[in-house]
Amino acid sequence: MTGRRSLGRRFGWLWAAYAVSSFGTRLAFDAFAMIAILLLDAGTAQVALLASAGLAVGAVAAVSLGPWVERRRKRPVMVAMDLVRCAALLSVPAAFALGALGFTQLLVVSVVVAAADITFGAASGAYLKALVPPEDLLVANGRLESTTWTTTMLGPPLGGAAVGLFGPLLTVVADAVSYLLSAVGLRAIGPTDRDEPRPVRTGEAPRLRAGDLLDGWRFILADPVLRRLFFNTVLVSGLIMAASPPLAVLMLGPLGFAPWQYGLAFALPCAGGLISSRLSRPLVARFGQRTVMRTAGTLRACWSVGLAFVSPGPAGLVLVVVLELGLITSMGVFNPVYATYRLAQTPTDRVTRTLSAWSVSSKATVATMTGLWGVLAGLTGPRTAIAVAGLLLLATPLLLPRGKRWEAREAVGVPAE
């Protein structure tokens, strides 16, 4: 294998659009919480409501959009979702300038953005499958995954510095502009007819039916391999995110870490995700899709329990960096391989509904488990909450697919040598 594999100009524009919007999102990380605290004098309960309710209600709102998007060309939908997110976010600094910004508006905007995020993600997965040949899907997903970790590594520290200098509203404006630039990049790909035919409506009823809303879940649960991947990935993401607030409380409170140290502890390990995501294709080519997914999926469950033993001082900071590096490196390999497998195994006319159902379930699980772990941390302390999440994560590899059905499919989406 020599040189860099080219996926063409159109994928280049899609990649650039993804990169700019991803960077804007990471730059504005926790901006709404900061606005609520610094500008609206919100309390702990309101900040928790903003984080969980916005995500949960946005997920519910996105349920009806999956079947609707399935019947339409995906790139115009992606452009529309970018513009919706841009307009919603710009309403926040506009309202503040007029002296009319309130907590209710922040909550509504968070719901709109969450629903648009899910819809965009589902449409983009379907569009990627139409844009890139099957043998290049793993390469494409690897590049998108590496971009995610690059922006995660750079965005929050730069956003924190921007908040310190100019306040949180500037990062919200930057995030809004990033969505506008993403829409411009998607439009620059060229005429829609070249890369995406108009979806053909099948069946006797062209209108959206109530049963269509559940089609994504029906398809996932009917497939034995996707079903196990679904429960594994949703539970893993929920447990990882549920432990994040207790860890923040522990590190910034009793352990006495400065905010910049806390940010550094999670920014540095993202380099592992950047590197490992680019290694996913050669690893699959050498060891096979099933082996790589099971190994990386198992390894990503082994690190979080150690966070319960973080101590104050440099040694504790190093421990967090090492544990997060192991977790993120494992995820960097697993995520593009599993995303490629999921796309390859989903029929084109079901991709949007399937990805929408997957994303809705994941976000709703994260919101629910974050709330439950907040209660658990309040009752038992943050270390116990972190330990419980870590111990449960150790059991999640049992949910990974296994058996001959997966073996028969393992070469799908893997580029030929």
Short mmCIF file of C-alpha atoms in Angstrom, two decimals:
data_model
loop_
_atom_site.label_atom_id
_atom_site.label_comp_id
_atom_site.label_asym_id
_atom_site.label_seq_id
_atom_site.Cartn_x
_atom_site.Cartn_y
_atom_site.Cartn_z
CA MET A 1 0.00 0.00 0.00
CA THR A 2 1.62 3.22 -1.12
CA GLY A 3 0.62 6.83 -0.92
CA ARG A 4 -2.53 8.42 0.33
CA ARG A 5 -5.77 6.98 -0.96
CA SER A 6 -7.78 9.66 -2.77
CA LEU A 7 -11.53 9.66 -2.30
CA GLY A 8 -12.18 12.46 -4.77
CA ARG A 9 -13.06 16.14 -4.72
CA ARG A 10 -16.64 15.66 -3.55
CA PHE A 11 -15.60 13.72 -0.47
CA GLY A 12 -12.97 16.42 0.11
CA TRP A 13 -15.72 19.05 0.39
CA LEU A 14 -17.78 16.82 2.66
CA TRP A 15 -14.73 16.25 4.87
CA ALA A 16 -13.98 19.99 5.00
CA ALA A 17 -17.60 20.76 5.93
CA TYR A 18 -17.48 18.16 8.69
CA ALA A 19 -14.15 19.49 9.98
CA VAL A 20 -15.25 23.11 10.26
CA SER A 21 -18.57 22.32 11.97
CA SER A 22 -16.90 19.82 14.31
CA PHE A 23 -14.30 22.40 15.31
CA GLY A 24 -16.99 25.00 15.96
CA THR A 25 -18.89 22.55 18.16
CA ARG A 26 -15.81 21.67 20.19
CA LEU A 27 -14.85 25.35 20.48
CA ALA A 28 -18.25 26.05 22.04
CA PHE A 29 -18.07 23.04 24.37
CA ASP A 30 -20.22 23.71 27.49
CA ALA A 31 -20.93 27.25 26.25
CA PHE A 32 -24.62 27.06 27.19
CA ALA A 33 -23.78 25.94 30.72
CA MET A 34 -21.33 28.84 31.03
CA ILE A 35 -23.92 31.31 29.71
CA ALA A 36 -26.49 30.00 32.17
CA ILE A 37 -24.06 30.28 35.08
CA LEU A 38 -22.20 33.48 34.21
CA LEU A 39 -24.92 35.54 32.52
CA LEU A 40 -28.20 34.19 33.89
CA ASP A 41 -27.14 33.23 37.44
CA ALA A 42 -28.56 29.72 36.95
CA GLY A 43 -28.24 27.18 39.73
CA THR A 44 -27.01 23.59 39.64
CA ALA A 45 -30.50 22.18 38.97
CA GLN A 46 -31.04 24.47 35.99
CA VAL A 47 -27.64 23.63 34.48
CA ALA A 48 -28.37 19.91 34.87
CA LEU A 49 -31.79 20.45 33.25
CA LEU A 50 -30.16 22.27 30.36
CA ALA A 51 -27.71 19.42 29.78
CA SER A 52 -30.12 16.51 30.08
CA ALA A 53 -33.55 17.82 29.06
CA GLY A 54 -32.28 19.55 25.92
CA LEU A 55 -30.63 16.32 24.79
CA ALA A 56 -33.58 14.09 25.71
CA VAL A 57 -36.32 16.29 24.21
CA GLY A 58 -34.20 16.89 21.11
CA ALA A 59 -33.84 13.13 20.70
CA VAL A 60 -37.60 12.63 20.97
CA ALA A 61 -38.22 15.42 18.46
CA ALA A 62 -35.81 13.77 16.02
CA VAL A 63 -37.72 10.47 16.01
CA SER A 64 -40.29 11.72 13.49
CA LEU A 65 -37.62 13.23 11.25
CA GLY A 66 -35.88 9.94 10.36
CA PRO A 67 -38.61 8.55 8.05
CA TRP A 68 -39.19 12.04 6.63
CA VAL A 69 -35.52 12.42 5.72
CA GLU A 70 -35.41 8.89 4.23
CA ARG A 71 -37.82 10.02 1.49
CA ARG A 72 -35.64 12.98 0.47
CA ARG A 73 -32.22 13.65 -0.93
CA LYS A 74 -29.81 13.80 1.98
CA ARG A 75 -27.46 16.65 1.07
CA PRO A 76 -30.20 19.33 0.92
CA VAL A 77 -31.41 18.06 4.29
CA MET A 78 -27.88 18.39 5.68
CA VAL A 79 -27.62 21.95 4.38
CA ALA A 80 -31.00 22.77 5.92
CA MET A 81 -29.96 21.33 9.31
CA ASP A 82 -26.75 23.39 9.22
CA LEU A 83 -28.76 26.55 8.58
CA VAL A 84 -31.28 25.67 11.31
CA ARG A 85 -28.47 25.22 13.83
CA CYS A 86 -26.81 28.45 12.70
CA ALA A 87 -30.03 30.46 13.09
CA ALA A 88 -30.90 28.91 16.44
CA LEU A 89 -27.47 29.62 17.89
CA LEU A 90 -27.36 33.19 16.58
CA SER A 91 -30.64 33.88 18.37
CA VAL A 92 -28.79 33.60 21.70
CA PRO A 93 -26.34 36.53 21.29
CA ALA A 94 -29.07 38.50 19.49
CA ALA A 95 -31.42 38.09 22.45
CA PHE A 96 -28.65 38.98 24.88
CA ALA A 97 -27.88 42.17 22.92
CA LEU A 98 -31.56 43.12 23.20
CA GLY A 99 -31.64 42.33 26.91
CA ALA A 100 -34.17 39.53 26.34
CA LEU A 101 -32.10 36.38 26.87
CA GLY A 102 -33.60 33.96 29.38
CA PHE A 103 -33.14 30.38 30.52
CA THR A 104 -36.20 29.21 28.55
CA GLN A 105 -34.65 30.37 25.30
CA LEU A 106 -31.43 28.49 26.07
CA LEU A 107 -33.46 25.35 26.71
CA VAL A 108 -35.44 25.72 23.46
CA VAL A 109 -32.28 26.35 21.44
CA SER A 110 -30.58 23.31 22.97
CA VAL A 111 -33.58 21.16 21.95
CA VAL A 112 -33.58 22.52 18.38
CA VAL A 113 -29.82 22.00 18.02
CA ALA A 114 -29.99 18.47 19.46
CA ALA A 115 -32.79 17.46 17.05
CA ALA A 116 -30.92 19.00 14.11
CA ASP A 117 -27.71 17.22 15.17
CA ILE A 118 -29.41 13.82 15.10
CA THR A 119 -31.11 14.53 11.77
CA PHE A 120 -27.88 15.78 10.20
CA GLY A 121 -25.95 12.75 11.45
CA ALA A 122 -28.49 10.29 10.05
CA ALA A 123 -28.63 12.07 6.70
CA SER A 124 -24.84 12.35 6.47
CA GLY A 125 -24.38 8.61 7.03
CA ALA A 126 -26.77 7.83 4.18
CA TYR A 127 -25.11 10.46 1.99
CA LEU A 128 -21.64 9.08 2.70
CA LYS A 129 -22.79 5.62 1.59
CA ALA A 130 -24.06 7.12 -1.69
CA LEU A 131 -20.95 9.24 -2.22
CA VAL A 132 -18.16 6.76 -1.47
CA PRO A 133 -17.68 3.29 -3.03
CA PRO A 134 -18.17 0.41 -0.55
CA GLU A 135 -14.47 -0.49 -0.63
CA ASP A 136 -13.58 3.06 0.50
CA LEU A 137 -16.09 3.41 3.34
CA LEU A 138 -13.59 2.40 6.00
CA VAL A 139 -11.04 4.91 4.70
CA ALA A 140 -13.67 7.67 4.72
CA ASN A 141 -14.91 6.83 8.22
CA GLY A 142 -11.32 6.69 9.46
CA ARG A 143 -10.67 10.21 8.19
CA LEU A 144 -13.85 11.56 9.73
CA GLU A 145 -13.00 9.87 13.03
CA SER A 146 -9.48 11.35 13.03
CA THR A 147 -11.02 14.78 12.42
CA THR A 148 -13.31 14.28 15.41
CA TRP A 149 -10.37 13.62 17.72
CA THR A 150 -8.30 16.46 16.25
CA THR A 151 -11.06 18.99 16.88
CA THR A 152 -11.74 17.50 20.31
CA MET A 153 -8.07 17.95 21.17
CA LEU A 154 -7.85 21.56 19.94
CA GLY A 155 -11.35 23.00 20.33
CA PRO A 156 -12.05 22.96 24.11
CA PRO A 157 -8.69 24.50 25.15
CA LEU A 158 -9.02 27.25 22.54
CA GLY A 159 -12.67 27.73 23.46
CA GLY A 160 -11.76 27.99 27.13
CA ALA A 161 -9.19 30.67 26.31
CA ALA A 162 -11.75 32.53 24.19
CA VAL A 163 -14.31 32.40 27.01
CA GLY A 164 -11.72 33.76 29.43
CA LEU A 165 -10.88 36.66 27.11
CA PHE A 166 -14.22 37.49 25.47
CA GLY A 167 -16.96 35.58 27.29
CA PRO A 168 -19.03 32.52 26.26
CA LEU A 169 -21.21 34.31 23.73
CA LEU A 170 -18.30 34.60 21.29
CA THR A 171 -17.90 30.83 21.14
CA VAL A 172 -21.62 30.46 20.38
CA VAL A 173 -21.22 32.89 17.47
CA ALA A 174 -18.19 30.94 16.25
CA ASP A 175 -20.19 27.70 16.41
CA ALA A 176 -23.03 29.29 14.42
CA VAL A 177 -20.60 30.54 11.77
CA SER A 178 -19.05 27.06 11.55
CA TYR A 179 -22.46 25.63 10.58
CA LEU A 180 -22.87 28.32 7.95
CA LEU A 181 -19.44 27.45 6.51
CA SER A 182 -20.39 23.77 6.60
CA ALA A 183 -23.50 24.51 4.55
CA VAL A 184 -21.36 26.43 2.03
CA GLY A 185 -18.97 23.48 1.79
CA LEU A 186 -21.80 21.02 1.21
CA ARG A 187 -23.23 23.23 -1.52
CA ALA A 188 -19.79 23.38 -3.15
CA ILE A 189 -19.84 19.62 -3.76
CA GLY A 190 -21.82 20.24 -6.92
CA PRO A 191 -25.21 19.35 -8.41
CA THR A 192 -27.14 16.95 -6.20
CA ASP A 193 -28.14 14.73 -9.15
CA ARG A 194 -24.49 13.74 -9.69
CA ASP A 195 -24.02 11.97 -6.38
CA GLU A 196 -27.50 11.19 -5.07
CA PRO A 197 -30.53 10.05 -7.05
CA ARG A 198 -33.96 11.06 -5.85
CA PRO A 199 -35.22 8.39 -3.41
CA VAL A 200 -37.89 6.12 -4.85
CA ARG A 201 -40.96 5.84 -2.67
CA THR A 202 -41.93 2.23 -2.22
CA GLY A 203 -45.18 0.75 -0.99
CA GLU A 204 -48.73 1.88 -1.43
CA ALA A 205 -48.78 4.73 1.08
CA PRO A 206 -46.57 7.68 0.12
CA ARG A 207 -47.41 9.56 3.28
CA LEU A 208 -45.62 9.14 6.57
CA ARG A 209 -47.29 6.49 8.72
CA ALA A 210 -47.04 6.07 12.47
CA GLY A 211 -45.35 2.70 11.95
CA ASP A 212 -42.56 4.32 9.94
CA LEU A 213 -41.29 6.00 13.11
CA LEU A 214 -40.27 2.61 14.51
CA ASP A 215 -38.79 1.12 11.33
CA GLY A 216 -35.22 1.94 12.35
CA TRP A 217 -35.52 0.09 15.63
CA ARG A 218 -37.32 -2.85 13.98
CA PHE A 219 -34.48 -3.28 11.49
CA ILE A 220 -31.78 -3.06 14.17
CA LEU A 221 -33.47 -5.51 16.53
CA ALA A 222 -34.22 -8.00 13.73
CA ASP A 223 -30.55 -8.29 12.75
CA PRO A 224 -28.64 -10.44 15.27
CA VAL A 225 -25.27 -8.73 14.73
CA LEU A 226 -26.53 -5.14 14.56
CA ARG A 227 -28.71 -5.79 17.59
CA ARG A 228 -25.72 -6.73 19.76
CA LEU A 229 -23.66 -3.83 18.39
CA PHE A 230 -26.56 -1.49 19.13
CA PHE A 231 -26.89 -2.47 22.79
CA ASN A 232 -23.12 -2.50 23.23
CA THR A 233 -22.44 0.94 21.77
CA VAL A 234 -25.44 2.63 23.38
CA LEU A 235 -24.56 1.25 26.82
CA VAL A 236 -20.84 2.05 26.51
CA SER A 237 -21.47 5.67 25.50
CA GLY A 238 -24.04 6.05 28.26
CA LEU A 239 -21.71 4.74 30.96
CA ILE A 240 -18.72 6.78 29.78
CA MET A 241 -20.72 10.00 29.70
CA ALA A 242 -22.51 9.23 32.97
CA ALA A 243 -19.18 9.14 34.80
CA SER A 244 -18.00 12.46 33.35
CA PRO A 245 -19.85 14.88 35.71
CA PRO A 246 -18.80 12.98 38.89
CA LEU A 247 -15.21 12.95 37.61
CA ALA A 248 -15.33 16.70 36.97
CA VAL A 249 -16.69 17.29 40.47
CA LEU A 250 -13.98 15.07 41.97
CA MET A 251 -11.08 16.62 40.07
CA LEU A 252 -12.14 20.26 40.32
CA GLY A 253 -13.41 19.93 43.88
CA PRO A 254 -11.78 17.67 46.49
CA LEU A 255 -8.68 16.90 44.41
CA GLY A 256 -8.00 20.58 43.71
CA PHE A 257 -7.07 20.43 40.02
CA ALA A 258 -7.13 23.76 38.20
CA PRO A 259 -9.53 24.10 35.24
CA TRP A 260 -6.61 24.19 32.79
CA GLN A 261 -5.27 20.93 34.23
CA TYR A 262 -8.69 19.34 33.92
CA GLY A 263 -8.93 20.44 30.28
CA LEU A 264 -5.39 19.26 29.55
CA ALA A 265 -6.12 15.82 31.01
CA PHE A 266 -8.78 15.25 28.37
CA ALA A 267 -7.22 17.15 25.45
CA LEU A 268 -3.84 15.36 25.35
CA PRO A 269 -5.26 11.81 25.05
CA CYS A 270 -7.18 12.81 21.91
CA ALA A 271 -3.87 12.40 20.06
CA GLY A 272 -4.37 8.67 20.57
CA GLY A 273 -7.72 8.81 18.78
CA LEU A 274 -6.20 10.84 15.94
CA ILE A 275 -3.48 8.23 15.35
CA SER A 276 -5.48 5.06 15.95
CA SER A 277 -8.37 6.08 13.68
CA ARG A 278 -5.92 6.27 10.78
CA LEU A 279 -4.69 2.78 11.65
CA SER A 280 -8.14 1.17 11.49
CA ARG A 281 -7.94 0.28 7.80
CA PRO A 282 -4.50 -1.40 7.86
CA LEU A 283 -5.47 -3.24 11.03
CA VAL A 284 -8.64 -4.58 9.39
CA ALA A 285 -6.72 -5.51 6.26
CA ARG A 286 -4.27 -7.55 8.37
CA PHE A 287 -6.42 -9.05 11.12
CA GLY A 288 -9.97 -8.91 9.78
CA GLN A 289 -12.98 -6.80 10.66
CA ARG A 290 -14.35 -9.10 13.35
CA THR A 291 -11.05 -9.44 15.24
CA VAL A 292 -10.34 -5.72 15.20
CA MET A 293 -13.85 -4.78 16.31
CA ARG A 294 -13.95 -7.32 19.13
CA THR A 295 -10.44 -6.48 20.35
CA ALA A 296 -10.86 -2.70 20.25
CA GLY A 297 -14.40 -3.00 21.63
CA THR A 298 -13.11 -5.03 24.57
CA LEU A 299 -10.13 -2.77 25.24
CA ARG A 300 -12.26 0.38 25.35
CA ALA A 301 -14.16 -1.08 28.31
CA CYS A 302 -11.07 -1.67 30.47
CA TRP A 303 -9.89 1.83 31.37
CA SER A 304 -12.64 3.84 33.04
CA VAL A 305 -12.72 1.92 36.33
CA GLY A 306 -9.23 3.22 37.10
CA LEU A 307 -10.54 6.80 37.21
CA ALA A 308 -12.07 6.03 40.60
CA PHE A 309 -8.56 5.89 42.05
CA VAL A 310 -7.33 9.32 40.89
CA SER A 311 -5.28 11.13 43.52
CA PRO A 312 -4.34 14.82 43.82
CA GLY A 313 -1.15 16.22 42.35
CA PRO A 314 0.95 15.36 39.26
CA ALA A 315 0.60 11.60 39.76
CA GLY A 316 -3.18 11.84 39.64
CA LEU A 317 -3.07 14.02 36.53
CA VAL A 318 -0.77 11.53 34.78
CA LEU A 319 -3.10 8.67 35.73
CA VAL A 320 -6.09 10.42 34.15
CA VAL A 321 -4.08 11.13 30.97
CA VAL A 322 -2.93 7.51 30.70
CA LEU A 323 -6.39 6.06 31.30
CA GLU A 324 -8.07 8.46 28.88
CA LEU A 325 -5.34 7.77 26.30
CA GLY A 326 -6.08 4.05 26.49
CA LEU A 327 -9.82 4.63 26.23
CA ILE A 328 -9.64 7.08 23.33
CA THR A 329 -7.06 5.06 21.40
CA SER A 330 -9.32 2.00 21.60
CA MET A 331 -12.32 4.06 20.52
CA GLY A 332 -10.35 5.54 17.63
CA VAL A 333 -9.90 2.05 16.18
CA PHE A 334 -13.37 0.73 17.03
CA ASN A 335 -15.56 3.62 15.89
CA PRO A 336 -14.73 3.78 12.15
CA VAL A 337 -14.78 -0.02 11.80
CA TYR A 338 -18.17 -0.33 13.49
CA ALA A 339 -19.57 2.67 11.57
CA THR A 340 -18.43 1.12 8.29
CA TYR A 341 -19.92 -2.25 9.17
CA ARG A 342 -23.22 -0.65 10.17
CA LEU A 343 -23.47 1.28 6.88
CA ALA A 344 -22.52 -1.77 4.81
CA GLN A 345 -25.14 -3.96 6.47
CA THR A 346 -28.00 -1.44 6.20
CA PRO A 347 -29.97 -1.23 2.93
CA THR A 348 -29.79 2.17 1.28
CA ASP A 349 -33.51 2.83 1.75
CA ARG A 350 -33.21 2.25 5.52
CA VAL A 351 -29.94 4.00 6.38
CA THR A 352 -31.41 7.29 7.60
CA ARG A 353 -34.08 5.67 9.78
CA THR A 354 -31.56 3.21 11.21
CA LEU A 355 -28.94 5.84 12.02
CA SER A 356 -31.61 8.14 13.43
CA ALA A 357 -32.96 5.40 15.71
CA TRP A 358 -29.42 4.57 16.80
CA SER A 359 -28.55 8.18 17.58
CA VAL A 360 -31.85 8.88 19.34
CA SER A 361 -31.35 5.82 21.55
CA SER A 362 -27.78 6.79 22.34
CA LYS A 363 -28.58 10.38 23.25
CA ALA A 364 -31.63 9.41 25.31
CA THR A 365 -29.53 6.83 27.16
CA VAL A 366 -26.79 9.35 27.83
CA ALA A 367 -29.32 11.86 29.17
CA THR A 368 -31.01 9.26 31.40
CA MET A 369 -27.81 7.72 32.75
CA THR A 370 -26.22 11.13 33.36
CA GLY A 371 -29.19 12.04 35.53
CA LEU A 372 -29.12 8.72 37.39
CA TRP A 373 -25.38 8.93 38.03
CA GLY A 374 -25.80 12.46 39.31
CA VAL A 375 -28.22 11.10 41.91
CA LEU A 376 -25.87 8.20 42.68
CA ALA A 377 -22.92 10.57 43.12
CA GLY A 378 -25.00 12.72 45.45
CA LEU A 379 -25.87 9.72 47.60
CA THR A 380 -22.57 7.82 47.61
CA GLY A 381 -19.90 10.31 46.46
CA PRO A 382 -18.26 10.81 43.06
CA ARG A 383 -15.65 8.02 43.46
CA THR A 384 -18.33 5.40 44.03
CA ALA A 385 -20.34 6.62 41.04
CA ILE A 386 -17.25 6.51 38.81
CA ALA A 387 -16.36 3.03 40.08
CA VAL A 388 -19.86 1.66 39.44
CA ALA A 389 -19.81 2.97 35.87
CA GLY A 390 -16.34 1.49 35.32
CA LEU A 391 -17.33 -1.91 36.68
CA LEU A 392 -20.43 -2.02 34.48
CA LEU A 393 -18.28 -1.10 31.48
CA LEU A 394 -16.15 -4.19 32.12
CA ALA A 395 -19.21 -6.32 31.35
CA THR A 396 -20.09 -4.61 28.04
CA PRO A 397 -17.79 -6.76 25.83
CA LEU A 398 -20.24 -9.61 26.52
CA LEU A 399 -22.68 -7.72 24.27
CA LEU A 400 -20.31 -7.61 21.29
CA PRO A 401 -21.39 -9.77 18.32
CA ARG A 402 -19.96 -13.25 18.05
CA GLY A 403 -20.51 -16.45 16.10
CA LYS A 404 -20.62 -17.58 12.49
CA ARG A 405 -23.14 -14.99 11.30
CA TRP A 406 -20.58 -12.26 11.84
CA GLU A 407 -17.77 -14.34 10.33
CA ALA A 408 -19.70 -14.60 7.09
CA ARG A 409 -19.94 -10.80 6.87
CA GLU A 410 -16.56 -9.71 8.16
CA ALA A 411 -15.10 -8.74 4.78
CA VAL A 412 -17.89 -6.28 4.02
CA GLY A 413 -16.63 -2.74 3.56
CA VAL A 414 -12.97 -3.76 3.72
CA PRO A 415 -10.87 -2.54 0.77
CA ALA A 416 -9.23 -5.23 -1.31
CA GLU A 417 -5.49 -5.62 -1.13
#
